mmCIF file of C-alpha atoms in Angstrom:
data_model
loop_
_atom_site.group_PDB
_atom_site.id
_atom_site.type_symbol
_atom_site.label_atom_id
_atom_site.label_comp_id
_atom_site.label_asym_id
_atom_site.label_seq_id
_atom_site.Cartn_x
_atom_site.Cartn_y
_atom_site.Cartn_z
ATOM 1 C CA MET A 1 84.207 125.125 79.483
ATOM 2 C CA LYS A 2 86.826 123.418 81.614
ATOM 3 C CA ARG A 3 85.680 120.028 82.830
ATOM 4 C CA PRO A 4 85.923 119.088 86.507
ATOM 5 C CA ARG A 5 88.845 116.953 87.628
ATOM 6 C CA LYS A 6 87.655 113.359 87.761
ATOM 7 C CA TYR A 7 88.561 112.659 91.345
ATOM 8 C CA ASP A 8 86.701 115.782 92.507
ATOM 9 C CA LEU A 9 83.466 114.117 91.377
ATOM 10 C CA TRP A 10 83.690 111.672 94.271
ATOM 11 C CA LEU A 11 82.543 114.551 96.454
ATOM 12 C CA GLN A 12 79.346 115.084 94.483
ATOM 13 C CA ASP A 13 76.278 113.104 95.560
ATOM 14 C CA SER A 14 75.058 112.809 91.986
ATOM 15 C CA TYR A 15 78.019 110.624 91.092
ATOM 16 C CA TRP A 16 77.404 107.978 93.759
ATOM 17 C CA PRO A 17 75.427 104.856 92.840
ATOM 18 C CA THR A 18 71.750 104.650 93.608
ATOM 19 C CA LYS A 19 70.788 103.276 97.002
ATOM 20 C CA LYS A 20 69.743 99.990 95.469
ATOM 21 C CA THR A 21 73.053 99.596 93.610
ATOM 22 C CA PHE A 22 75.071 100.596 96.646
ATOM 23 C CA LEU A 23 73.282 98.066 98.860
ATOM 24 C CA ALA A 24 73.925 95.393 96.266
ATOM 25 C CA LEU A 25 77.619 96.231 96.332
ATOM 26 C CA LEU A 26 77.653 95.969 100.106
ATOM 27 C CA MET A 27 75.861 92.626 100.019
ATOM 28 C CA PHE A 28 78.366 91.294 97.485
ATOM 29 C CA ALA A 29 81.287 92.512 99.594
ATOM 30 C CA GLY A 30 79.756 90.844 102.645
ATOM 31 C CA LEU A 31 79.426 87.607 100.746
ATOM 32 C CA LEU A 32 83.109 87.697 99.835
ATOM 33 C CA ILE A 33 84.103 88.367 103.425
ATOM 34 C CA ALA A 34 81.950 85.506 104.616
ATOM 35 C CA LEU A 35 83.575 82.934 102.324
ATOM 36 C CA PRO A 36 85.330 80.268 104.408
ATOM 37 C CA LEU A 37 89.101 80.026 104.689
ATOM 38 C CA PRO A 38 90.814 76.923 103.305
ATOM 39 C CA ALA A 39 90.426 73.777 105.390
ATOM 40 C CA GLY A 40 92.490 73.940 108.559
ATOM 41 C CA ALA A 41 93.004 77.712 108.398
ATOM 42 C CA GLN A 42 91.754 79.990 111.151
ATOM 43 C CA SER A 43 91.702 83.749 111.040
ATOM 44 C CA SER A 44 92.634 85.828 114.075
ATOM 45 C CA SER A 45 93.501 89.424 114.871
ATOM 46 C CA VAL A 46 95.712 91.177 117.391
ATOM 47 C CA ASN A 47 95.127 94.786 118.459
ATOM 48 C CA VAL A 48 98.151 96.896 119.403
ATOM 49 C CA SER A 49 98.519 100.467 120.588
ATOM 50 C CA SER A 50 102.167 100.769 121.705
ATOM 51 C CA VAL A 51 105.629 99.937 120.398
ATOM 52 C CA SER A 52 106.090 97.138 122.925
ATOM 53 C CA GLN A 53 102.766 95.582 121.948
ATOM 54 C CA LEU A 54 103.692 95.854 118.279
ATOM 55 C CA GLN A 55 107.062 94.205 118.871
ATOM 56 C CA SER A 56 105.417 91.338 120.770
ATOM 57 C CA ALA A 57 102.729 90.900 118.109
ATOM 58 C CA ILE A 58 105.317 90.728 115.314
ATOM 59 C CA ALA A 59 107.520 88.290 117.242
ATOM 60 C CA GLY A 60 104.547 85.998 117.875
ATOM 61 C CA LEU A 61 102.947 86.371 114.449
ATOM 62 C CA THR A 62 101.410 83.182 113.061
ATOM 63 C CA SER A 63 99.704 82.320 109.786
ATOM 64 C CA ASN A 64 96.270 83.816 108.990
ATOM 65 C CA THR A 65 96.694 86.634 111.526
ATOM 66 C CA THR A 66 96.042 90.365 111.197
ATOM 67 C CA ILE A 67 97.812 92.902 113.407
ATOM 68 C CA LEU A 68 95.632 96.015 113.834
ATOM 69 C CA LEU A 69 97.501 99.172 114.845
ATOM 70 C CA ALA A 70 95.645 101.850 116.748
ATOM 71 C CA ASP A 71 96.137 105.459 115.638
ATOM 72 C CA GLY A 72 99.392 106.923 116.910
ATOM 73 C CA THR A 73 103.135 107.142 116.302
ATOM 74 C CA TYR A 74 105.244 104.032 116.892
ATOM 75 C CA ASN A 75 108.874 105.089 117.428
ATOM 76 C CA LEU A 76 110.800 101.912 116.720
ATOM 77 C CA THR A 77 113.864 100.969 118.752
ATOM 78 C CA GLY A 78 114.689 98.047 116.469
ATOM 79 C CA THR A 79 113.685 96.446 113.171
ATOM 80 C CA LEU A 80 110.453 94.428 113.161
ATOM 81 C CA TYR A 81 111.455 90.925 111.959
ATOM 82 C CA LEU A 82 108.553 88.768 110.821
ATOM 83 C CA PRO A 83 108.824 85.076 111.771
ATOM 84 C CA GLN A 84 109.693 82.717 108.924
ATOM 85 C CA ASN A 85 107.592 79.985 107.332
ATOM 86 C CA ILE A 86 104.219 81.641 107.868
ATOM 87 C CA SER A 87 101.547 82.709 105.388
ATOM 88 C CA SER A 88 98.594 85.058 104.910
ATOM 89 C CA VAL A 89 99.505 87.739 107.443
ATOM 90 C CA THR A 90 98.444 91.396 107.493
ATOM 91 C CA ILE A 91 99.842 94.414 109.320
ATOM 92 C CA LYS A 92 97.567 97.419 108.979
ATOM 93 C CA GLY A 93 96.222 100.539 110.592
ATOM 94 C CA ALA A 94 92.929 99.790 112.307
ATOM 95 C CA SER A 95 91.250 103.045 111.251
ATOM 96 C CA GLY A 96 92.170 102.774 107.563
ATOM 97 C CA ASN A 97 93.667 106.296 107.695
ATOM 98 C CA ARG A 98 97.276 105.937 106.603
ATOM 99 C CA ASP A 99 98.232 109.329 108.049
ATOM 100 C CA ALA A 100 97.016 108.386 111.531
ATOM 101 C CA VAL A 101 99.323 105.382 112.034
ATOM 102 C CA VAL A 102 103.040 106.207 111.797
ATOM 103 C CA ILE A 103 105.869 103.656 111.971
ATOM 104 C CA LYS A 104 108.868 105.886 112.636
ATOM 105 C CA GLY A 105 112.615 105.364 112.642
ATOM 106 C CA PRO A 106 115.348 107.630 114.021
ATOM 107 C CA GLY A 107 116.130 109.261 110.666
ATOM 108 C CA MET A 108 117.822 108.702 107.326
ATOM 109 C CA THR A 109 121.289 109.394 108.755
ATOM 110 C CA ASN A 110 120.912 107.363 111.966
ATOM 111 C CA SER A 111 121.935 103.712 111.515
ATOM 112 C CA SER A 112 120.669 102.502 114.911
ATOM 113 C CA VAL A 113 117.484 101.237 113.217
ATOM 114 C CA SER A 114 118.218 100.449 109.586
ATOM 115 C CA PHE A 115 114.898 98.894 108.548
ATOM 116 C CA GLY A 116 111.227 99.169 109.410
ATOM 117 C CA PHE A 117 110.068 95.637 108.548
ATOM 118 C CA TRP A 118 112.089 92.573 107.482
ATOM 119 C CA ALA A 119 110.651 89.330 106.062
ATOM 120 C CA ASP A 120 112.031 85.988 104.873
ATOM 121 C CA ASN A 121 110.051 82.933 103.767
ATOM 122 C CA VAL A 122 106.588 84.432 104.141
ATOM 123 C CA ASN A 123 103.857 83.688 101.616
ATOM 124 C CA GLY A 124 101.293 86.452 101.481
ATOM 125 C CA ALA A 125 102.254 89.453 103.640
ATOM 126 C CA THR A 126 100.118 92.591 103.443
ATOM 127 C CA PHE A 127 101.226 96.022 104.703
ATOM 128 C CA GLN A 128 98.363 98.487 104.620
ATOM 129 C CA ASP A 129 96.917 101.784 105.866
ATOM 130 C CA MET A 130 99.971 103.314 107.538
ATOM 131 C CA THR A 131 102.852 105.758 107.180
ATOM 132 C CA ILE A 132 106.423 104.447 107.337
ATOM 133 C CA ARG A 133 109.159 107.024 107.619
ATOM 134 C CA ASP A 134 112.691 108.024 108.633
ATOM 135 C CA PHE A 135 114.715 104.812 108.317
ATOM 136 C CA TYR A 136 118.407 104.559 107.499
ATOM 137 C CA GLN A 137 118.127 101.915 104.752
ATOM 138 C CA HIS A 138 114.750 100.391 103.813
ATOM 139 C CA ALA A 139 111.168 100.866 104.961
ATOM 140 C CA ILE A 140 110.352 97.223 104.147
ATOM 141 C CA ILE A 141 112.856 94.605 103.022
ATOM 142 C CA LEU A 142 111.660 91.296 101.586
ATOM 143 C CA ASN A 143 114.105 88.529 100.755
ATOM 144 C CA GLY A 144 113.884 85.570 98.389
ATOM 145 C CA GLY A 145 111.310 83.139 99.703
ATOM 146 C CA VAL A 146 108.706 85.856 100.167
ATOM 147 C CA ASN A 147 105.899 85.734 97.601
ATOM 148 C CA ASN A 148 102.570 87.485 97.014
ATOM 149 C CA PRO A 149 103.307 90.621 99.055
ATOM 150 C CA VAL A 150 100.780 93.471 99.054
ATOM 151 C CA PHE A 151 101.591 97.125 99.786
ATOM 152 C CA ARG A 152 98.335 99.080 99.919
ATOM 153 C CA ASN A 153 97.396 102.622 100.968
ATOM 154 C CA LEU A 154 100.844 103.378 102.379
ATOM 155 C CA HIS A 155 102.638 106.683 102.765
ATOM 156 C CA ILE A 156 106.390 106.044 102.790
ATOM 157 C CA ILE A 157 108.627 109.056 103.240
ATOM 158 C CA ASP A 158 112.317 109.873 103.767
ATOM 159 C CA ILE A 159 114.025 106.490 103.592
ATOM 160 C CA GLY A 160 117.821 106.411 103.209
ATOM 161 C CA ASP A 161 118.029 103.759 100.479
ATOM 162 C CA GLN A 162 115.338 101.747 98.678
ATOM 163 C CA PHE A 163 111.870 102.237 100.129
ATOM 164 C CA LEU A 164 110.563 98.758 99.216
ATOM 165 C CA LYS A 165 113.527 96.422 98.732
ATOM 166 C CA ASN A 166 112.872 93.000 97.186
ATOM 167 C CA ASN A 167 115.963 90.805 97.089
ATOM 168 C CA PRO A 168 116.746 87.596 95.191
ATOM 169 C CA THR A 169 117.486 84.284 96.897
ATOM 170 C CA ALA A 170 121.061 83.628 97.986
ATOM 171 C CA ASP A 171 121.689 81.499 94.875
ATOM 172 C CA GLY A 172 120.347 84.291 92.671
ATOM 173 C CA LEU A 173 117.842 82.016 90.948
ATOM 174 C CA ASN A 174 114.566 83.375 92.308
ATOM 175 C CA GLY A 175 113.079 86.571 93.645
ATOM 176 C CA VAL A 176 109.979 87.973 95.279
ATOM 177 C CA ASP A 177 107.097 87.191 92.917
ATOM 178 C CA ASN A 178 103.507 88.412 92.416
ATOM 179 C CA GLY A 179 103.876 91.684 94.307
ATOM 180 C CA LEU A 180 101.252 94.427 94.356
ATOM 181 C CA LEU A 181 101.845 98.095 95.189
ATOM 182 C CA GLU A 182 98.723 100.234 94.961
ATOM 183 C CA ASN A 183 97.001 103.395 96.192
ATOM 184 C CA SER A 184 100.146 104.658 97.907
ATOM 185 C CA LEU A 185 102.418 107.702 98.127
ATOM 186 C CA LEU A 186 106.211 107.272 98.151
ATOM 187 C CA GLU A 187 108.249 110.442 98.457
ATOM 188 C CA TYR A 188 111.148 112.431 99.775
ATOM 189 C CA SER A 189 110.158 115.592 101.567
ATOM 190 C CA SER A 190 113.145 117.239 99.872
ATOM 191 C CA VAL A 191 115.765 115.047 98.152
ATOM 192 C CA ALA A 192 117.446 111.686 98.770
ATOM 193 C CA PRO A 193 120.589 111.695 100.947
ATOM 194 C CA ASP A 194 122.552 110.080 98.075
ATOM 195 C CA SER A 195 122.013 108.369 94.721
ATOM 196 C CA TYR A 196 121.403 104.857 96.112
ATOM 197 C CA THR A 197 117.641 104.937 96.258
ATOM 198 C CA ASN A 198 114.478 103.665 94.581
ATOM 199 C CA GLY A 199 110.841 103.717 95.546
ATOM 200 C CA LEU A 200 110.378 100.101 94.453
ATOM 201 C CA ASP A 201 113.410 97.891 93.757
ATOM 202 C CA VAL A 202 112.770 94.329 92.516
ATOM 203 C CA HIS A 203 115.454 91.733 91.688
ATOM 204 C CA ARG A 204 114.443 88.595 89.757
ATOM 205 C CA GLY A 205 110.764 89.200 90.517
ATOM 206 C CA LYS A 206 107.916 87.982 88.345
ATOM 207 C CA ASN A 207 104.439 89.419 87.792
ATOM 208 C CA TRP A 208 104.619 92.626 89.812
ATOM 209 C CA ILE A 209 101.845 95.223 89.540
ATOM 210 C CA VAL A 210 102.179 98.909 90.438
ATOM 211 C CA ARG A 211 99.014 100.990 90.112
ATOM 212 C CA ASN A 212 97.378 104.181 91.402
ATOM 213 C CA THR A 213 100.527 105.255 93.227
ATOM 214 C CA ILE A 214 102.414 108.568 93.448
ATOM 215 C CA PHE A 215 106.234 108.824 93.452
ATOM 216 C CA LYS A 216 107.765 112.207 94.317
ATOM 217 C CA ASN A 217 111.243 113.726 94.585
ATOM 218 C CA PHE A 218 113.382 110.661 93.870
ATOM 219 C CA ARG A 219 116.430 112.749 93.133
ATOM 220 C CA SER A 220 119.700 113.616 94.833
ATOM 221 C CA SER A 221 121.987 116.622 94.876
ATOM 222 C CA GLY A 222 125.080 116.356 92.721
ATOM 223 C CA SER A 223 124.444 112.790 91.508
ATOM 224 C CA LEU A 224 121.873 110.737 89.615
ATOM 225 C CA ALA A 225 119.352 108.977 91.877
ATOM 226 C CA GLY A 226 118.009 105.564 90.965
ATOM 227 C CA PRO A 227 114.667 105.217 89.155
ATOM 228 C CA ALA A 228 111.555 105.558 91.298
ATOM 229 C CA VAL A 229 110.490 102.123 89.977
ATOM 230 C CA LEU A 230 113.320 99.721 89.122
ATOM 231 C CA VAL A 231 112.550 96.110 88.171
ATOM 232 C CA TRP A 232 115.612 94.233 86.918
ATOM 233 C CA ASN A 233 118.263 91.522 87.393
ATOM 234 C CA GLY A 234 116.263 88.819 85.617
ATOM 235 C CA SER A 235 112.748 90.064 86.372
ATOM 236 C CA SER A 236 109.744 89.704 84.070
ATOM 237 C CA ASP A 237 106.119 90.597 83.319
ATOM 238 C CA THR A 238 105.874 93.820 85.320
ATOM 239 C CA THR A 239 102.895 96.172 84.995
ATOM 240 C CA VAL A 240 103.071 99.866 85.972
ATOM 241 C CA VAL A 241 99.794 101.687 85.309
ATOM 242 C CA ARG A 242 97.686 104.681 86.375
ATOM 243 C CA SER A 243 100.432 106.196 88.537
ATOM 244 C CA THR A 244 101.873 109.701 88.894
ATOM 245 C CA PHE A 245 105.565 110.618 88.996
ATOM 246 C CA ILE A 246 106.565 114.120 90.105
ATOM 247 C CA ASN A 247 110.062 115.644 90.068
ATOM 248 C CA ASN A 248 112.055 112.428 89.958
ATOM 249 C CA GLN A 249 115.335 112.258 88.070
ATOM 250 C CA ARG A 250 114.252 108.895 86.601
ATOM 251 C CA ASP A 251 110.794 107.392 86.798
ATOM 252 C CA ILE A 252 110.435 103.817 85.501
ATOM 253 C CA SER A 253 113.170 101.430 84.438
ATOM 254 C CA PHE A 254 112.503 97.900 83.204
ATOM 255 C CA GLY A 255 116.016 96.496 83.187
ATOM 256 C CA LEU A 256 119.148 98.498 83.866
ATOM 257 C CA ASP A 257 122.376 96.488 83.540
ATOM 258 C CA PRO A 258 123.957 96.594 80.054
ATOM 259 C CA ASN A 259 126.543 93.966 81.029
ATOM 260 C CA ARG A 260 124.279 91.033 81.869
ATOM 261 C CA PRO A 261 125.845 87.848 80.346
ATOM 262 C CA ALA A 262 124.305 86.731 77.051
ATOM 263 C CA ASP A 263 123.684 83.208 78.367
ATOM 264 C CA GLN A 264 121.399 84.529 81.107
ATOM 265 C CA SER A 265 117.812 85.725 80.825
ATOM 266 C CA PRO A 266 117.252 89.404 79.926
ATOM 267 C CA ASP A 267 117.555 91.976 82.660
ATOM 268 C CA HIS A 268 113.781 92.281 82.342
ATOM 269 C CA ALA A 269 111.391 90.498 79.976
ATOM 270 C CA ARG A 270 108.021 91.696 78.718
ATOM 271 C CA GLY A 271 105.885 94.118 80.731
ATOM 272 C CA LEU A 272 103.481 97.021 80.361
ATOM 273 C CA ILE A 273 103.980 100.719 81.159
ATOM 274 C CA ALA A 274 100.702 102.544 80.515
ATOM 275 C CA ASN A 275 98.494 105.447 81.585
ATOM 276 C CA ASN A 276 101.043 107.206 83.786
ATOM 277 C CA PHE A 277 101.603 110.943 84.404
ATOM 278 C CA MET A 278 105.235 112.134 84.636
ATOM 279 C CA TYR A 279 105.968 115.763 85.396
ATOM 280 C CA LYS A 280 109.204 117.611 86.126
ATOM 281 C CA THR A 281 109.989 121.241 86.702
ATOM 282 C CA GLY A 282 112.704 122.625 84.447
ATOM 283 C CA ASN A 283 116.103 120.909 84.584
ATOM 284 C CA ILE A 284 115.053 118.409 87.271
ATOM 285 C CA ALA A 285 115.762 115.338 85.115
ATOM 286 C CA PRO A 286 119.299 114.549 83.918
ATOM 287 C CA ASP A 287 118.138 111.175 82.572
ATOM 288 C CA VAL A 288 115.220 109.526 80.815
ATOM 289 C CA PRO A 289 111.777 109.137 82.492
ATOM 290 C CA ILE A 290 110.924 105.751 80.920
ATOM 291 C CA ALA A 291 113.794 103.316 80.340
ATOM 292 C CA VAL A 292 113.312 99.988 78.558
ATOM 293 C CA PHE A 293 116.810 98.524 78.938
ATOM 294 C CA ASP A 294 117.423 94.905 77.929
ATOM 295 C CA SER A 295 113.675 94.308 78.227
ATOM 296 C CA PRO A 296 112.282 92.547 75.137
ATOM 297 C CA GLN A 297 108.556 92.567 74.276
ATOM 298 C CA THR A 298 107.800 95.447 76.635
ATOM 299 C CA LYS A 299 104.820 97.672 75.766
ATOM 300 C CA VAL A 300 104.705 101.403 76.457
ATOM 301 C CA TYR A 301 101.274 102.922 75.792
ATOM 302 C CA TYR A 302 99.342 106.098 76.641
ATOM 303 C CA ASN A 303 101.822 107.813 78.982
ATOM 304 C CA THR A 304 101.951 111.599 79.439
ATOM 305 C CA ILE A 305 105.430 113.007 80.067
ATOM 306 C CA LEU A 306 106.277 116.678 80.592
ATOM 307 C CA LEU A 307 110.041 117.097 81.080
ATOM 308 C CA ASN A 308 110.324 120.881 80.710
ATOM 309 C CA GLY A 309 113.937 120.543 79.604
ATOM 310 C CA GLY A 310 116.888 119.008 81.406
ATOM 311 C CA TYR A 311 117.027 115.917 79.182
ATOM 312 C CA PRO A 312 116.094 115.569 75.509
ATOM 313 C CA ASN A 313 114.414 112.148 75.550
ATOM 314 C CA ALA A 314 111.174 111.067 77.202
ATOM 315 C CA ILE A 315 111.416 107.336 76.413
ATOM 316 C CA GLU A 316 114.501 105.285 75.564
ATOM 317 C CA TYR A 317 114.802 101.641 74.632
ATOM 318 C CA ARG A 318 118.375 100.355 74.741
ATOM 319 C CA PHE A 319 120.718 97.425 74.114
ATOM 320 C CA SER A 320 120.574 94.641 71.557
ATOM 321 C CA GLY A 321 118.552 92.371 73.841
ATOM 322 C CA THR A 322 115.686 94.854 73.693
ATOM 323 C CA THR A 323 113.633 93.520 70.805
ATOM 324 C CA GLY A 324 109.955 93.510 69.939
ATOM 325 C CA VAL A 325 109.064 96.536 72.054
ATOM 326 C CA ASP A 326 105.905 98.464 71.170
ATOM 327 C CA ILE A 327 105.637 102.186 71.956
ATOM 328 C CA LYS A 328 102.426 103.934 70.950
ATOM 329 C CA ASN A 329 99.996 106.729 71.899
ATOM 330 C CA ASN A 330 102.381 108.525 74.263
ATOM 331 C CA LEU A 331 102.143 112.298 74.760
ATOM 332 C CA THR A 332 105.514 113.877 75.563
ATOM 333 C CA ASP A 333 107.688 116.961 75.200
ATOM 334 C CA GLY A 334 110.762 114.831 74.521
ATOM 335 C CA SER A 335 111.939 112.367 71.913
ATOM 336 C CA ILE A 336 111.448 108.599 71.795
ATOM 337 C CA VAL A 337 114.796 107.039 70.944
ATOM 338 C CA ALA A 338 116.333 103.609 70.223
ATOM 339 C CA ARG A 339 119.915 103.227 71.450
ATOM 340 C CA ASP A 340 122.694 100.626 71.409
ATOM 341 C CA GLY A 341 121.074 98.228 68.988
ATOM 342 C CA ALA A 342 117.534 98.077 70.416
ATOM 343 C CA SER A 343 114.634 97.451 68.042
ATOM 344 C CA GLY A 344 110.857 97.667 68.117
ATOM 345 C CA SER A 345 107.747 99.351 66.777
ATOM 346 C CA VAL A 346 107.181 103.050 67.504
ATOM 347 C CA GLY A 347 104.149 104.910 66.211
ATOM 348 C CA ASN A 348 101.409 107.458 66.771
ATOM 349 C CA ASN A 349 103.170 109.317 69.567
ATOM 350 C CA VAL A 350 103.068 113.101 70.022
ATOM 351 C CA THR A 351 106.432 114.528 71.130
ATOM 352 C CA ASN A 352 105.798 118.285 71.101
ATOM 353 C CA ALA A 353 103.494 118.655 74.115
ATOM 354 C CA THR A 354 103.375 121.917 76.069
ATOM 355 C CA SER A 355 102.085 122.844 79.521
ATOM 356 C CA SER A 356 99.088 124.605 78.010
ATOM 357 C CA LEU A 357 97.545 121.233 77.131
ATOM 358 C CA PHE A 358 97.055 120.245 80.759
ATOM 359 C CA ALA A 359 94.849 121.137 83.721
ATOM 360 C CA ASN A 360 97.484 121.854 86.401
ATOM 361 C CA PRO A 361 100.946 120.578 85.452
ATOM 362 C CA ALA A 362 102.811 121.991 88.466
ATOM 363 C CA ALA A 363 100.663 119.803 90.734
ATOM 364 C CA GLY A 364 101.277 116.755 88.570
ATOM 365 C CA ASP A 365 97.767 116.983 87.105
ATOM 366 C CA LEU A 366 98.199 116.258 83.405
ATOM 367 C CA HIS A 367 94.535 115.755 82.585
ATOM 368 C CA LEU A 368 93.822 117.193 79.160
ATOM 369 C CA ARG A 369 92.126 120.497 78.562
ATOM 370 C CA SER A 370 89.403 120.598 75.950
ATOM 371 C CA THR A 371 91.788 122.609 73.762
ATOM 372 C CA ALA A 372 94.363 119.778 73.555
ATOM 373 C CA THR A 373 93.419 118.997 69.974
ATOM 374 C CA ILE A 374 96.805 117.449 69.130
ATOM 375 C CA ALA A 375 95.922 114.598 71.522
ATOM 376 C CA ILE A 376 92.117 114.291 71.633
ATOM 377 C CA ASP A 377 90.723 111.569 69.333
ATOM 378 C CA ARG A 378 94.177 110.964 67.835
ATOM 379 C CA GLY A 379 94.947 107.541 69.308
ATOM 380 C CA ILE A 380 95.142 104.201 67.561
ATOM 381 C CA SER A 381 93.920 100.867 68.877
ATOM 382 C CA VAL A 382 96.191 99.016 71.319
ATOM 383 C CA GLU A 383 95.387 96.487 74.021
ATOM 384 C CA VAL A 384 94.823 99.098 76.784
ATOM 385 C CA SER A 385 91.131 100.012 77.068
ATOM 386 C CA ASP A 386 91.041 102.519 79.946
ATOM 387 C CA ASP A 387 92.866 105.670 81.104
ATOM 388 C CA ILE A 388 94.630 106.884 84.241
ATOM 389 C CA ASP A 389 91.286 107.271 86.040
ATOM 390 C CA GLY A 390 89.971 103.883 84.954
ATOM 391 C CA GLN A 391 87.647 105.542 82.453
ATOM 392 C CA SER A 392 87.031 103.483 79.336
ATOM 393 C CA ARG A 393 88.565 104.367 75.971
ATOM 394 C CA PRO A 394 87.494 105.796 73.617
ATOM 395 C CA GLN A 395 85.073 108.511 74.713
ATOM 396 C CA GLY A 396 84.962 109.934 71.203
ATOM 397 C CA PRO A 397 85.512 108.580 67.695
ATOM 398 C CA ALA A 398 89.031 107.470 68.722
ATOM 399 C CA SER A 399 91.021 107.279 71.936
ATOM 400 C CA ASP A 400 93.114 110.221 73.097
ATOM 401 C CA ILE A 401 96.900 110.205 73.091
ATOM 402 C CA GLY A 402 98.453 110.255 76.569
ATOM 403 C CA ALA A 403 97.286 108.946 79.929
ATOM 404 C CA ASP A 404 94.012 110.915 80.116
ATOM 405 C CA GLU A 405 90.955 110.193 78.015
ATOM 406 C CA TYR A 406 89.202 113.549 77.845
ATOM 407 C CA SER A 407 85.450 113.532 78.434
ATOM 408 C CA SER A 408 82.835 116.173 79.161
ATOM 409 C CA THR A 409 80.682 113.578 80.921
ATOM 410 C CA LEU A 410 82.121 111.160 83.412
ATOM 411 C CA PRO A 411 81.153 107.664 84.609
ATOM 412 C CA ILE A 412 79.898 106.852 88.093
ATOM 413 C CA PRO A 413 82.946 105.805 90.112
ATOM 414 C CA ILE A 414 83.043 102.814 92.444
ATOM 415 C CA PRO A 415 83.244 104.037 96.071
ATOM 416 C CA ALA A 416 86.731 103.878 97.607
ATOM 417 C CA PRO A 417 88.416 105.240 100.754
ATOM 418 C CA PRO A 418 88.965 108.998 100.463
ATOM 419 C CA SER A 419 92.667 108.640 101.389
ATOM 420 C CA ASN A 420 93.209 106.874 98.077
ATOM 421 C CA LEU A 421 91.987 109.893 96.150
ATOM 422 C CA VAL A 422 93.945 112.756 97.653
ATOM 423 C CA LEU A 423 96.944 114.036 95.717
ATOM 424 C CA LYS A 424 99.302 114.881 98.555
#
């Protein structure tokens, strides 16, 4: 019998915690909210409901302030530049419904408003619960001097270049560190206007986390679009987990530049790519879904990749600086290949997957069917202990290969906003 999809169970009353447990969770959350701010810090909020109010609120933004946007469409007439030398600021939709608050530019081919938001020298900026769309260059651009940014529950669509652009400092020594992108949807409604695009682009950034996010249609006509997630140019310790990639030409690249001087740090160092779904219709991908390029000590575990032709390899690790990589428990229909002098440990991967193993591949749903015996209980122990849904591994005598840990019985999920659960 086919098991229910895990996120459908949120709709069933039997999978919610008991009243006593739920009240305890609420009390704990209230306690966290009530904790005092650091000495000297004061929290304030500003409510806006028009473009002019939003522009004024951004121009006057001070530390420890939240801008709350009422539902509606905000047609920008200019980029929103955050003031410098501030900290702990939040810009979010007041209702929590990301589809109800739209920050809109004039279009991908109209340069009159190139960016949605621009920030320099801000420590702790959160962008949350909104849609950002139709800008000529970047939805949000952060420059060196910005640290600890959070992008949460965003829908970003149809941006001319990089959606989330994170630049190094002018001297090239530092980047935007400790970023978090989660519970979001980044997509083109059709294709990119040209090849110069990424969903997330990070230069010289440390300790970024991407999780529970969907990337769709990062591809261009007649040329090779940039990877949906690109972290490079001296970056390190990136984690990309529990995310879904649909019909992109390239999905994740840790490192990219084969010509980085030997006396500099690697293009990317260390990192974890685990528990991700990657699906492409036939011939959509002229390049590799997972690229580990000049990225030593990177770990690639438990990913499910269905290429359906178009490129022979599902995972590539390349260049002589790529050493000590570990690639295990991946379920693919393409090869795993070392190129250009790279070295590492590769084992216990399945590279002959077919669509019949999965629940609904065309929708990007690569949860295992009960008949996927080549993957179920075939995994070996690695440091990852959950799956794409956050379910613990193993559910049987051994873990399952690929991003999904098949189970006929499912754990009680922690309540979360419904908008974070919908596969759009």
